[in-house]
Amino acid sequence: MHTALVIAKRELTCQLYSSIGYVVLALFALGTGLLFFGLQFQRGAEATMRSTFTGIVWLLIFLAPAISMRLLSDEFRSGSIETLMTAPVSDGQIIVGKWLGAMGYFVMLMLPVAVLIGVLEACGDPDYGPLSSGLLGLLLVGGFYLAIGTFASALSENQIIAFLLTIFIISFFTFVLYSLPNASFIPNAWREGISYAYVNQQFDDFGKGLIALRSVIFFLSGIALFLFLAAQVLESRRWR
Amino acid sequence: MIQAHELTKWYGPNLAIDRLSFEIPRGQIVGFLGPNGAGKTTTLRILTGYLPPTAGTAQVAGFDVLAQAREARQKIGYLPEHTPLYPEMRVEEYLHFRGQVFNMDRRLRKARIDVVVDRCGLQPVRRRLIGRLSKGNRQRVGLAQALLHDPPLLILDEPTAGLDPNQITEIRNLFAELRGQHTILLSTHILPEVEKTADRVMIIAGGRIVANGSLAELRQKMQAGAKVLVELAADPAAVQKALASLPGVAEVTVDGREGWCQAVVQPKGMDDLRQAIGQAAANNRWAIRELRAEHASLESYFIRITAQQNQAIEAA
C-alpha cells in the first residue's frame, strides 16, 4: 500500500502541475455554481443540494474522463512506464496508485461544493444528513467513473482515445441503461437487473439522505472490477 | 551477476532474440554492441523484468527475473533508451519519488540523493524542473535515478546517445569512478567508448551473440587475418608478382609513387603474412620503409562480424 500511496502522491502533484487540471477545476466550479444558483438558490426553497448533486453526477460524465485520460496513456507515450514497471512495484500497485491520485484530485474538486454548503448555512438551515450522504454518493460515483477512466487509459497511448472511450463506457452505465428497460424487446425479468446498474438511479438514494448498502456495494464492486481489468491490461502489455 | 540461459523472444511472427546464453561476472563493465534491431533493447528489457522471454530463463544476483521479479528489480538500476522522465517534476523531487518507489527510508534517501547529485554533476540544477533541463542534464538525471538505490547491477541502454563529446567524456569518467563498485551492462553504438570503458564486449546481431569476450581476446581475433601494408623501393609490377606468388595471399594491391611503391596484402585465412613478405623483400634486395599489419579497430571487427551474421541469416 505504501508504494501505491507514493504513486498516488506523484499523480496528484502532476494533476496540480498540469494546465488541464486547472481547466477541469474551473469548469467544475463554474458548472456546480450554475447548477446551485440556477436550480436551487431561490427564496423560500428548501436548504438542500439534492438537485445540484444530481446535476454534478451528469457533469462528471465529461469531467471524470478529463481527469483520468492521462493517468497511464501519458506514461506509455513518454516511455516513463518502463522505469515504473522495472522498479519493485506490482502492476496492481501502479493501477491503485494512479486511481488514488486521481481520487485525491477529485476530492479537491469538491472544494467549490463545500463553499456552496457554506452559502446554504449562511442563508438557511440545511439538513446535514442528506448533504453528507450526497457527498458520499458523489465520491462513489466519481470513484467509479475514475476507475473506468483508469481502465480506458491503460488501453491506449493516446489521451483523446482514452477520454472518448471513458465517456463511451460511462454512457453505457447512464444513457443506455436508462433507456434500455423501456425497450419492448427486453424481458420483464431483466428490467430490474438492468436498472440496478443504472448509475443515476443508484445515486438517487444518496441525494435523498439514504445510504443503501446495495448502492454502496454496486459502486465498490464496480471500482474493484475496473481497477482489476486495468491491472490485467497493464500486465498484458508485458506479453505483447 | 547475470546468468542468461537460452533466452528467446518472439514478437508475433518475428524472432527478436534467439537462444541467447551468457554470464556476466560481478564487477565487470560489459559493452553490449549490435546494429539497430539486433535485439539489444529486447535483451535488456528481459533482464530488467519489463518483458518476459518467450522461452529461456535469466537470473540477476541469484534471483529469477520472472519468478522473483521484485527481488531481482531491487538489485538493478536501469536507464532505458531515450531516458524517460517526468518533465513536470523538479530533479530532487523526482529522485525522492524514485527512492520511495525503491523502498528507501527518508534519511537514506536524502543521503543517497546528495551522493548521486554530486556524482552526476547535478548540483547546479537539483531544484530545476526536469522539463527545462538540457539533454545532457536529463541524461545525468536518468543516471542518477539508476544509481540512487546503490544497486549492484546497472543496466544502461544507450546512455550517451545524443550527447556532445564533452558530455560523453564526463559520462565515461563517471563509469571509471563506478568501476569495481557496480557491474555495468552498457548498450551503445559508440565503439570507441566501449574500447575505453569496458572490460568485456558482447556483440549481438540478428538476435544471436556473435562475439563475447574480454577486450584482449577480441583484439587477438581482430588482428587475425588483418591486411599487411608494406612500402618498398621497387618496381610495382615486380612487387605485385612476387607478393601474389606467396602462399596464403588472397589479393595484392600495389600503388607506386616517387620510386617507392605501397602494397596492401590481404591473407586468405587468418595467417600473419608479415614474416613471409619481409623474407620476399630481402630475397629481392628491396629496401623496406614500412611493414605493418593494418590496425584492426573494434569498429571494423564489428562491421565484419555483424555482416557475416546477416549473410548467414539471409542464406538460411
XYZ file of C-alpha atoms in Angstrom:
556
model
C 0.000 0.000 0.000
C 2.917 2.326 0.769
C 4.133 2.181 -2.828
C 0.623 2.785 -4.175
C 0.420 5.894 -1.972
C 3.794 7.087 -3.273
C 2.500 6.758 -6.845
C -0.777 8.429 -5.818
C 1.088 11.401 -4.350
C 3.101 11.850 -7.540
C -0.056 11.593 -9.615
C -1.851 14.203 -7.525
C 1.134 16.556 -7.745
C 1.209 16.024 -11.500
C -2.504 16.913 -11.792
C -1.829 20.111 -9.891
C 1.104 20.983 -12.174
C -0.855 20.428 -15.368
C -2.896 23.133 -17.049
C -5.699 20.663 -17.776
C -6.031 20.154 -14.009
C -6.905 23.818 -13.552
C -9.216 23.836 -16.590
C -11.164 20.912 -15.091
C -11.247 22.658 -11.706
C -12.552 25.882 -13.280
C -15.172 24.060 -15.369
C -16.337 22.073 -12.375
C -16.590 25.179 -10.177
C -18.490 27.023 -12.926
C -20.851 24.095 -13.617
C -21.526 23.493 -9.923
C -22.149 27.194 -9.315
C -24.592 27.435 -12.240
C -26.450 24.325 -11.064
C -26.698 25.600 -7.492
C -27.679 29.188 -8.192
C -29.842 28.291 -11.207
C -31.760 25.358 -9.744
C -31.792 25.706 -6.006
C -30.784 29.016 -4.546
C -34.212 30.611 -4.514
C -36.209 32.475 -1.882
C -38.292 30.091 0.172
C -36.699 26.983 -1.353
C -35.587 24.053 0.780
C -31.987 24.370 2.071
C -30.769 21.292 0.260
C -28.358 20.444 -2.556
C -30.169 17.451 -3.984
C -30.713 18.912 -7.475
C -27.148 20.250 -7.543
C -25.740 16.838 -6.640
C -27.848 15.187 -9.362
C -26.536 17.742 -11.850
C -22.937 17.106 -10.724
C -23.389 13.394 -11.454
C -24.216 14.365 -15.060
C -21.263 16.796 -15.182
C -18.922 14.027 -14.096
C -19.650 12.094 -17.298
C -17.352 14.584 -19.037
C -15.123 15.804 -16.214
C -14.027 12.428 -14.806
C -12.593 11.283 -18.189
C -10.687 14.581 -18.416
C -9.044 13.769 -15.065
C -8.279 10.129 -15.844
C -7.310 10.225 -19.524
C -3.608 10.858 -18.932
C -3.127 8.506 -15.966
C -1.448 5.698 -17.938
C -1.662 6.939 -21.542
C 0.903 9.633 -20.785
C 3.269 7.110 -19.190
C 3.018 4.906 -22.291
C 3.550 7.853 -24.653
C 6.621 9.194 -22.847
C 8.057 5.742 -22.080
C 8.247 6.506 -18.336
C 6.112 3.402 -17.703
C 9.319 1.421 -18.346
C 11.086 2.912 -15.322
C 7.971 2.309 -13.220
C 7.420 -1.278 -14.351
C 11.084 -2.168 -13.795
C 11.018 -0.896 -10.200
C 9.998 -3.313 -7.419
C 6.327 -2.385 -7.878
C 3.445 -4.651 -8.877
C 1.078 -3.792 -11.717
C -1.758 -3.685 -9.172
C 0.116 -1.106 -7.069
C 0.647 1.055 -10.154
C -3.071 0.941 -11.012
C -4.307 1.544 -7.459
C -1.755 4.353 -7.023
C -2.868 6.055 -10.233
C -6.539 5.765 -9.266
C -5.922 7.030 -5.716
C -4.036 10.028 -7.123
C -6.974 10.841 -9.397
C -9.333 10.405 -6.416
C -7.221 12.832 -4.393
C -7.644 15.394 -7.136
C -11.371 14.623 -7.312
C -11.705 15.330 -3.586
C -10.039 18.691 -4.204
C -12.607 19.350 -6.922
C -15.256 19.121 -4.223
C -13.965 22.314 -2.577
C -16.436 24.527 -4.510
C -19.223 22.264 -3.205
C -18.007 22.954 0.344
C -18.207 26.680 -0.408
C -21.795 26.264 -1.613
C -22.686 24.375 1.561
C -21.261 27.369 3.442
C -23.611 29.644 1.451
C -26.544 27.410 2.399
C -25.512 27.554 6.032
C -25.287 31.340 5.891
C -28.721 31.753 4.265
C -30.735 28.912 5.739
C -30.788 25.867 7.940
C -29.544 22.944 5.885
C -30.046 19.331 6.942
C -26.555 17.831 7.057
C -27.809 14.252 6.749
C -28.692 14.407 3.020
C -25.710 16.700 2.421
C -23.256 14.142 3.882
C -24.851 11.177 2.143
C -24.936 13.162 -1.115
C -21.216 13.932 -0.814
C -20.500 10.260 -0.101
C -22.563 9.330 -3.157
C -20.592 11.794 -5.297
C -17.327 10.269 -4.064
C -18.576 6.803 -5.002
C -19.783 7.888 -8.438
C -16.502 9.787 -9.002
C -14.502 6.762 -7.869
C -16.467 4.511 -10.218
C -16.010 6.835 -13.206
C -12.310 7.301 -12.447
C -11.844 3.519 -12.244
C -13.455 3.258 -15.697
C -11.111 6.043 -16.839
C -8.061 4.264 -15.405
C -9.046 1.146 -17.344
C -9.553 3.128 -20.575
C -6.247 4.938 -20.073
C -4.462 1.582 -19.733
C -5.792 0.622 -23.160
C -4.270 3.429 -25.213
C -1.210 5.651 -25.559
C -3.492 8.346 -26.911
C -5.169 10.526 -24.272
C -8.000 11.564 -26.608
C -8.865 7.918 -27.294
C -8.762 7.212 -23.545
C -11.051 10.234 -22.947
C -13.588 9.162 -25.570
C -13.503 5.515 -24.511
C -14.212 6.511 -20.905
C -17.209 8.602 -21.993
C -18.392 5.680 -24.111
C -18.274 3.218 -21.183
C -19.831 5.708 -18.751
C -22.573 6.372 -21.316
C -23.413 2.692 -21.161
C -23.959 2.905 -17.394
C -26.019 6.094 -17.752
C -27.788 6.776 -21.063
C -28.011 3.187 -22.326
C -29.108 1.613 -19.051
C -31.602 4.469 -18.560
C -33.400 3.780 -21.819
C -32.892 0.015 -22.086
C -35.562 -1.103 -19.540
C -38.152 0.765 -21.624
C -37.298 -1.180 -24.783
C -40.028 -3.641 -25.810
C -37.589 -6.479 -26.596
C -36.252 -6.602 -23.010
C -37.917 -9.384 -20.969
C -39.636 -8.142 -17.801
C -37.426 -10.289 -15.590
C -34.351 -8.426 -16.796
C -35.639 -4.922 -16.248
C -34.837 -4.739 -12.554
C -31.333 -6.085 -13.074
C -30.630 -3.554 -15.802
C -31.970 -0.722 -13.649
C -29.667 -1.819 -10.820
C -26.614 -0.988 -12.943
C -28.004 2.453 -13.902
C -25.647 4.830 -12.068
C -28.007 7.768 -11.632
C -30.637 5.580 -10.011
C -28.053 4.201 -7.610
C -27.085 7.754 -6.729
C -30.672 8.917 -6.141
C -30.907 7.391 -2.670
C -27.733 9.186 -1.557
C -29.255 12.512 -2.634
C -32.337 11.767 -0.511
C -30.216 11.137 2.569
C -30.216 7.338 2.381
C -27.081 5.218 2.322
C -28.317 1.985 0.784
C -25.977 -0.951 1.194
C -26.831 -2.312 -2.249
C -25.783 1.016 -3.821
C -22.519 1.107 -1.872
C -21.833 -2.486 -2.950
C -22.650 -1.576 -6.563
C -20.128 1.274 -6.654
C -17.379 -0.504 -4.696
C -17.646 -3.658 -6.805
C -17.680 -1.526 -9.979
C -14.499 0.251 -8.838
C -12.836 -3.079 -7.979
C -13.887 -4.601 -11.320
C -12.483 -1.795 -13.483
C -9.258 -1.496 -11.461
C -8.779 -5.252 -11.792
C -9.358 -5.019 -15.556
C -6.880 -2.122 -15.785
C -4.237 -4.201 -13.953
C -4.876 -7.068 -16.366
C -4.448 -4.759 -19.358
C -1.187 -3.420 -17.921
C 0.046 -6.946 -17.263
C -0.887 -7.974 -20.812
C 1.401 -5.242 -22.242
C 4.368 -7.233 -20.974
C 3.304 -10.217 -23.048
C 2.605 -8.424 -26.329
C 25.782 -11.234 -11.529
C 23.769 -12.053 -14.678
C 23.076 -15.559 -15.932
C 21.009 -15.856 -19.092
C 20.107 -19.249 -20.437
C 18.614 -19.817 -23.903
C 16.693 -16.532 -23.856
C 14.297 -16.336 -26.790
C 11.759 -13.653 -27.617
C 9.186 -13.675 -30.394
C 7.113 -10.580 -31.229
C 4.261 -12.256 -33.093
C 5.915 -13.937 -36.080
C 9.208 -12.021 -35.648
C 12.085 -13.575 -33.765
C 13.855 -10.790 -31.834
C 16.405 -12.842 -29.901
C 17.312 -16.447 -30.479
C 18.535 -18.691 -27.627
C 20.898 -16.174 -26.017
C 23.065 -17.634 -23.277
C 25.696 -15.642 -21.424
C 27.080 -14.930 -17.982
C 28.385 -11.664 -16.641
C 30.572 -11.877 -13.546
C 30.318 -9.399 -10.681
C 32.208 -6.119 -11.001
C 32.743 -6.071 -14.762
C 31.838 -3.340 -17.219
C 30.393 -5.046 -20.278
C 29.809 -3.282 -23.578
C 26.730 -4.656 -25.326
C 27.007 -3.889 -29.021
C 24.862 -4.563 -32.037
C 23.281 -2.883 -35.025
C 19.784 -1.387 -34.740
C 17.148 -4.106 -34.474
C 19.700 -6.725 -33.388
C 17.858 -7.417 -30.121
C 19.865 -5.327 -27.625
C 16.940 -3.451 -26.095
C 14.797 -6.605 -26.008
C 17.558 -8.425 -24.096
C 17.921 -5.554 -21.617
C 14.149 -5.357 -21.140
C 14.013 -9.066 -20.349
C 16.839 -8.747 -17.823
C 15.085 -5.829 -16.091
C 11.794 -7.733 -15.947
C 9.947 -5.308 -18.237
C 9.324 -8.047 -20.797
C 9.075 -11.783 -20.169
C 11.044 -14.036 -22.522
C 9.082 -16.407 -24.788
C 11.483 -19.122 -23.659
C 14.592 -19.382 -21.505
C 15.486 -18.030 -18.085
C 17.528 -15.193 -16.661
C 18.852 -14.565 -13.169
C 20.122 -11.326 -11.696
C 22.118 -11.520 -8.458
C 20.746 -15.040 -7.990
C 17.075 -14.032 -8.439
C 14.967 -15.213 -11.358
C 13.757 -12.119 -13.235
C 10.259 -13.585 -13.637
C 9.613 -15.755 -10.581
C 11.425 -13.411 -8.145
C 10.796 -10.212 -10.074
C 10.702 -7.820 -7.104
C 13.931 -9.084 -5.558
C 15.681 -9.028 -8.940
C 14.458 -5.492 -9.760
C 15.651 -4.224 -6.378
C 19.176 -5.225 -7.468
C 19.040 -3.347 -10.782
C 19.492 0.314 -11.638
C 18.043 0.801 -15.117
C 18.344 3.645 -17.569
C 16.029 2.917 -20.515
C 16.693 4.200 -24.027
C 15.650 7.876 -24.532
C 15.746 8.489 -20.737
C 12.027 8.820 -19.956
C 11.472 11.186 -17.002
C 8.636 13.292 -15.576
C 9.169 16.797 -17.015
C 6.821 18.483 -14.542
C 8.887 17.392 -11.526
C 11.992 19.016 -10.103
C 15.212 16.979 -10.148
C 15.337 16.453 -6.385
C 11.607 15.770 -6.171
C 11.929 13.115 -8.887
C 14.845 11.447 -7.112
C 12.818 11.384 -3.876
C 9.975 9.711 -5.781
C 12.316 7.080 -7.230
C 13.823 6.459 -3.802
C 10.377 5.921 -2.301
C 9.463 3.503 -5.086
C 12.617 1.552 -4.186
C 11.524 1.473 -0.525
C 14.308 3.743 0.776
C 13.558 5.470 4.080
C 13.754 9.259 4.255
C 17.178 9.511 5.878
C 18.817 7.072 3.471
C 17.080 8.756 0.544
C 18.380 12.195 1.462
C 21.908 10.887 1.941
C 21.910 8.971 -1.341
C 20.385 11.890 -3.269
C 23.287 14.069 -2.073
C 25.737 11.396 -3.254
C 24.233 10.861 -6.723
C 23.566 14.565 -7.327
C 27.216 15.230 -6.579
C 28.494 12.258 -8.560
C 26.372 13.002 -11.643
C 27.132 16.742 -11.583
C 23.536 17.773 -10.890
C 24.255 20.190 -8.030
C 23.578 23.370 -10.072
C 20.235 22.056 -11.346
C 18.933 19.993 -8.441
C 15.933 22.294 -7.887
C 15.198 22.892 -11.559
C 12.223 21.435 -13.459
C 13.301 18.369 -15.441
C 11.376 19.623 -18.484
C 13.650 22.695 -18.630
C 16.944 20.779 -18.491
C 19.330 20.286 -21.420
C 19.567 16.800 -22.946
C 22.879 16.231 -21.200
C 21.466 17.114 -17.805
C 18.410 14.953 -18.383
C 20.740 12.068 -19.159
C 22.517 12.740 -15.867
C 19.176 12.668 -14.024
C 18.484 9.305 -15.657
C 21.839 8.005 -14.477
C 21.296 9.468 -11.002
C 17.960 7.641 -10.608
C 19.611 4.399 -11.752
C 22.382 4.825 -9.149
C 20.122 6.086 -6.365
C 19.391 2.846 -4.515
C 23.034 1.774 -4.929
C 22.217 -1.341 -6.963
C 24.904 -3.950 -7.595
C 23.924 -4.041 -11.292
C 23.491 -1.088 -13.643
C 21.786 -1.687 -16.984
C 22.178 1.327 -19.241
C 20.599 1.457 -22.688
C 22.437 3.979 -24.891
C 23.459 6.260 -22.005
C 25.451 8.623 -24.224
C 23.080 8.846 -27.193
C 22.715 12.422 -28.365
C 25.386 13.846 -26.054
C 28.227 16.098 -27.224
C 31.867 14.931 -26.931
C 32.420 16.789 -23.630
C 29.353 15.224 -22.078
C 30.385 11.788 -23.361
C 33.791 12.227 -21.704
C 32.097 13.188 -18.423
C 29.880 10.104 -18.525
C 32.918 7.956 -19.367
C 34.735 9.397 -16.334
C 31.703 8.552 -14.238
C 31.888 4.933 -15.413
C 35.564 4.892 -14.466
C 34.590 6.033 -10.950
C 31.927 3.334 -10.730
C 34.315 0.599 -11.837
C 34.577 -2.102 -9.205
C 31.551 -0.858 -7.237
C 28.891 -1.975 -9.714
C 28.523 -4.458 -12.515
C 27.598 -2.413 -15.588
C 25.904 -3.692 -18.724
C 26.178 -0.891 -21.210
C 24.426 -0.889 -24.564
C 25.889 1.583 -27.022
C 26.612 2.426 -30.635
C 29.737 4.378 -29.846
C 32.515 1.827 -30.232
C 35.480 3.930 -29.043
C 33.524 4.439 -25.820
C 33.407 0.672 -25.296
C 37.111 0.330 -26.054
C 37.860 2.946 -23.405
C 35.494 1.832 -20.659
C 34.527 -1.833 -20.997
C 36.344 -4.879 -19.610
C 34.383 -7.105 -21.885
C 32.355 -6.896 -25.078
C 29.283 -8.801 -26.233
C 28.210 -8.316 -29.824
C 24.709 -9.291 -30.879
C 23.490 -9.493 -34.476
C 20.313 -10.968 -35.874
C 19.209 -11.934 -32.367
C 22.317 -14.031 -31.652
C 25.529 -13.375 -29.778
C 28.297 -13.366 -32.380
C 31.197 -12.344 -30.140
C 31.677 -12.440 -26.401
C 34.950 -11.994 -24.595
C 37.408 -9.670 -22.920
C 38.797 -6.805 -24.967
C 42.196 -8.573 -25.068
C 40.595 -11.707 -26.523
C 38.707 -9.699 -29.088
C 41.844 -7.756 -30.044
C 43.547 -11.060 -30.846
C 40.620 -12.058 -33.029
C 40.626 -8.630 -34.650
C 44.311 -8.876 -35.548
C 43.935 -12.350 -37.035
C 43.527 -12.147 -40.771
C 44.440 -8.462 -40.832
C 45.784 -6.911 -44.041
C 49.543 -6.195 -44.237
C 50.839 -2.871 -45.502
C 54.353 -2.766 -46.964
C 56.262 0.109 -48.599
C 59.191 -0.904 -50.796
C 61.740 0.681 -53.132
C 60.914 -1.499 -56.139
C 59.132 -1.731 -59.439
C 55.352 -2.056 -58.752
C 54.875 -4.849 -61.312
C 57.664 -6.921 -59.751
C 56.247 -6.366 -56.272
C 52.796 -7.396 -57.473
C 54.182 -10.583 -58.994
C 56.415 -11.544 -56.044
C 53.839 -10.939 -53.313
C 50.962 -12.566 -55.191
C 53.000 -15.743 -55.519
C 53.462 -16.070 -51.729
C 51.482 -18.898 -50.108
C 48.386 -17.733 -48.191
C 47.937 -14.485 -50.133
C 44.422 -13.727 -51.399
C 44.913 -10.351 -53.006
C 47.657 -7.758 -53.581
C 47.015 -4.110 -54.390
C 50.084 -2.069 -55.404
C 50.269 1.692 -55.648
C 53.587 3.143 -56.940
C 54.842 6.680 -56.283
C 58.251 8.506 -56.352
C 60.332 5.343 -56.595
C 58.523 3.797 -53.674
C 55.521 1.564 -54.008
C 52.991 0.718 -51.383
C 51.378 -2.730 -51.352
C 48.377 -3.925 -49.386
C 48.319 -7.711 -48.966
C 45.132 -9.498 -47.970
C 45.619 -13.005 -46.496
C 43.373 -15.926 -47.469
C 42.841 -17.161 -43.938
C 43.874 -15.969 -40.505
C 47.666 -16.067 -41.236
C 50.072 -13.290 -40.319
C 51.952 -12.592 -43.581
C 54.485 -10.061 -42.284
C 57.373 -12.541 -41.976
C 56.851 -14.001 -45.459
C 56.632 -10.517 -47.012
C 59.810 -9.395 -45.211
C 61.573 -12.507 -46.470
C 60.417 -11.850 -50.063
C 61.737 -8.244 -49.879
C 65.115 -9.488 -48.588
C 65.368 -12.097 -51.329
C 64.705 -9.448 -53.974
C 67.004 -6.908 -52.239
C 64.191 -4.347 -51.942
C 64.599 -1.644 -49.326
C 61.685 -1.565 -46.864
C 60.390 1.732 -45.452
C 57.350 0.281 -43.706
C 55.970 -3.169 -42.887
C 52.976 -3.497 -40.576
C 49.705 -5.306 -40.059
C 46.780 -2.936 -40.541
C 45.379 -1.886 -37.180
C 42.028 -3.607 -36.882
C 39.610 -1.494 -34.865
C 36.652 -2.721 -32.906
C 34.603 -0.812 -35.452
C 35.907 -2.787 -38.441
C 35.584 -6.021 -36.463
C 32.010 -5.099 -35.553
C 31.143 -4.368 -39.192
C 32.779 -7.600 -40.384
C 31.216 -9.880 -37.787
C 27.696 -8.425 -37.947
C 27.773 -8.551 -41.764
C 28.767 -12.240 -41.573
C 25.822 -12.954 -39.263
C 23.391 -11.081 -41.513
C 24.669 -13.050 -44.525
C 24.219 -16.307 -42.604
C 20.629 -15.363 -41.730
C 19.852 -14.401 -45.332
C 21.380 -17.666 -46.591
C 19.251 -19.648 -44.121
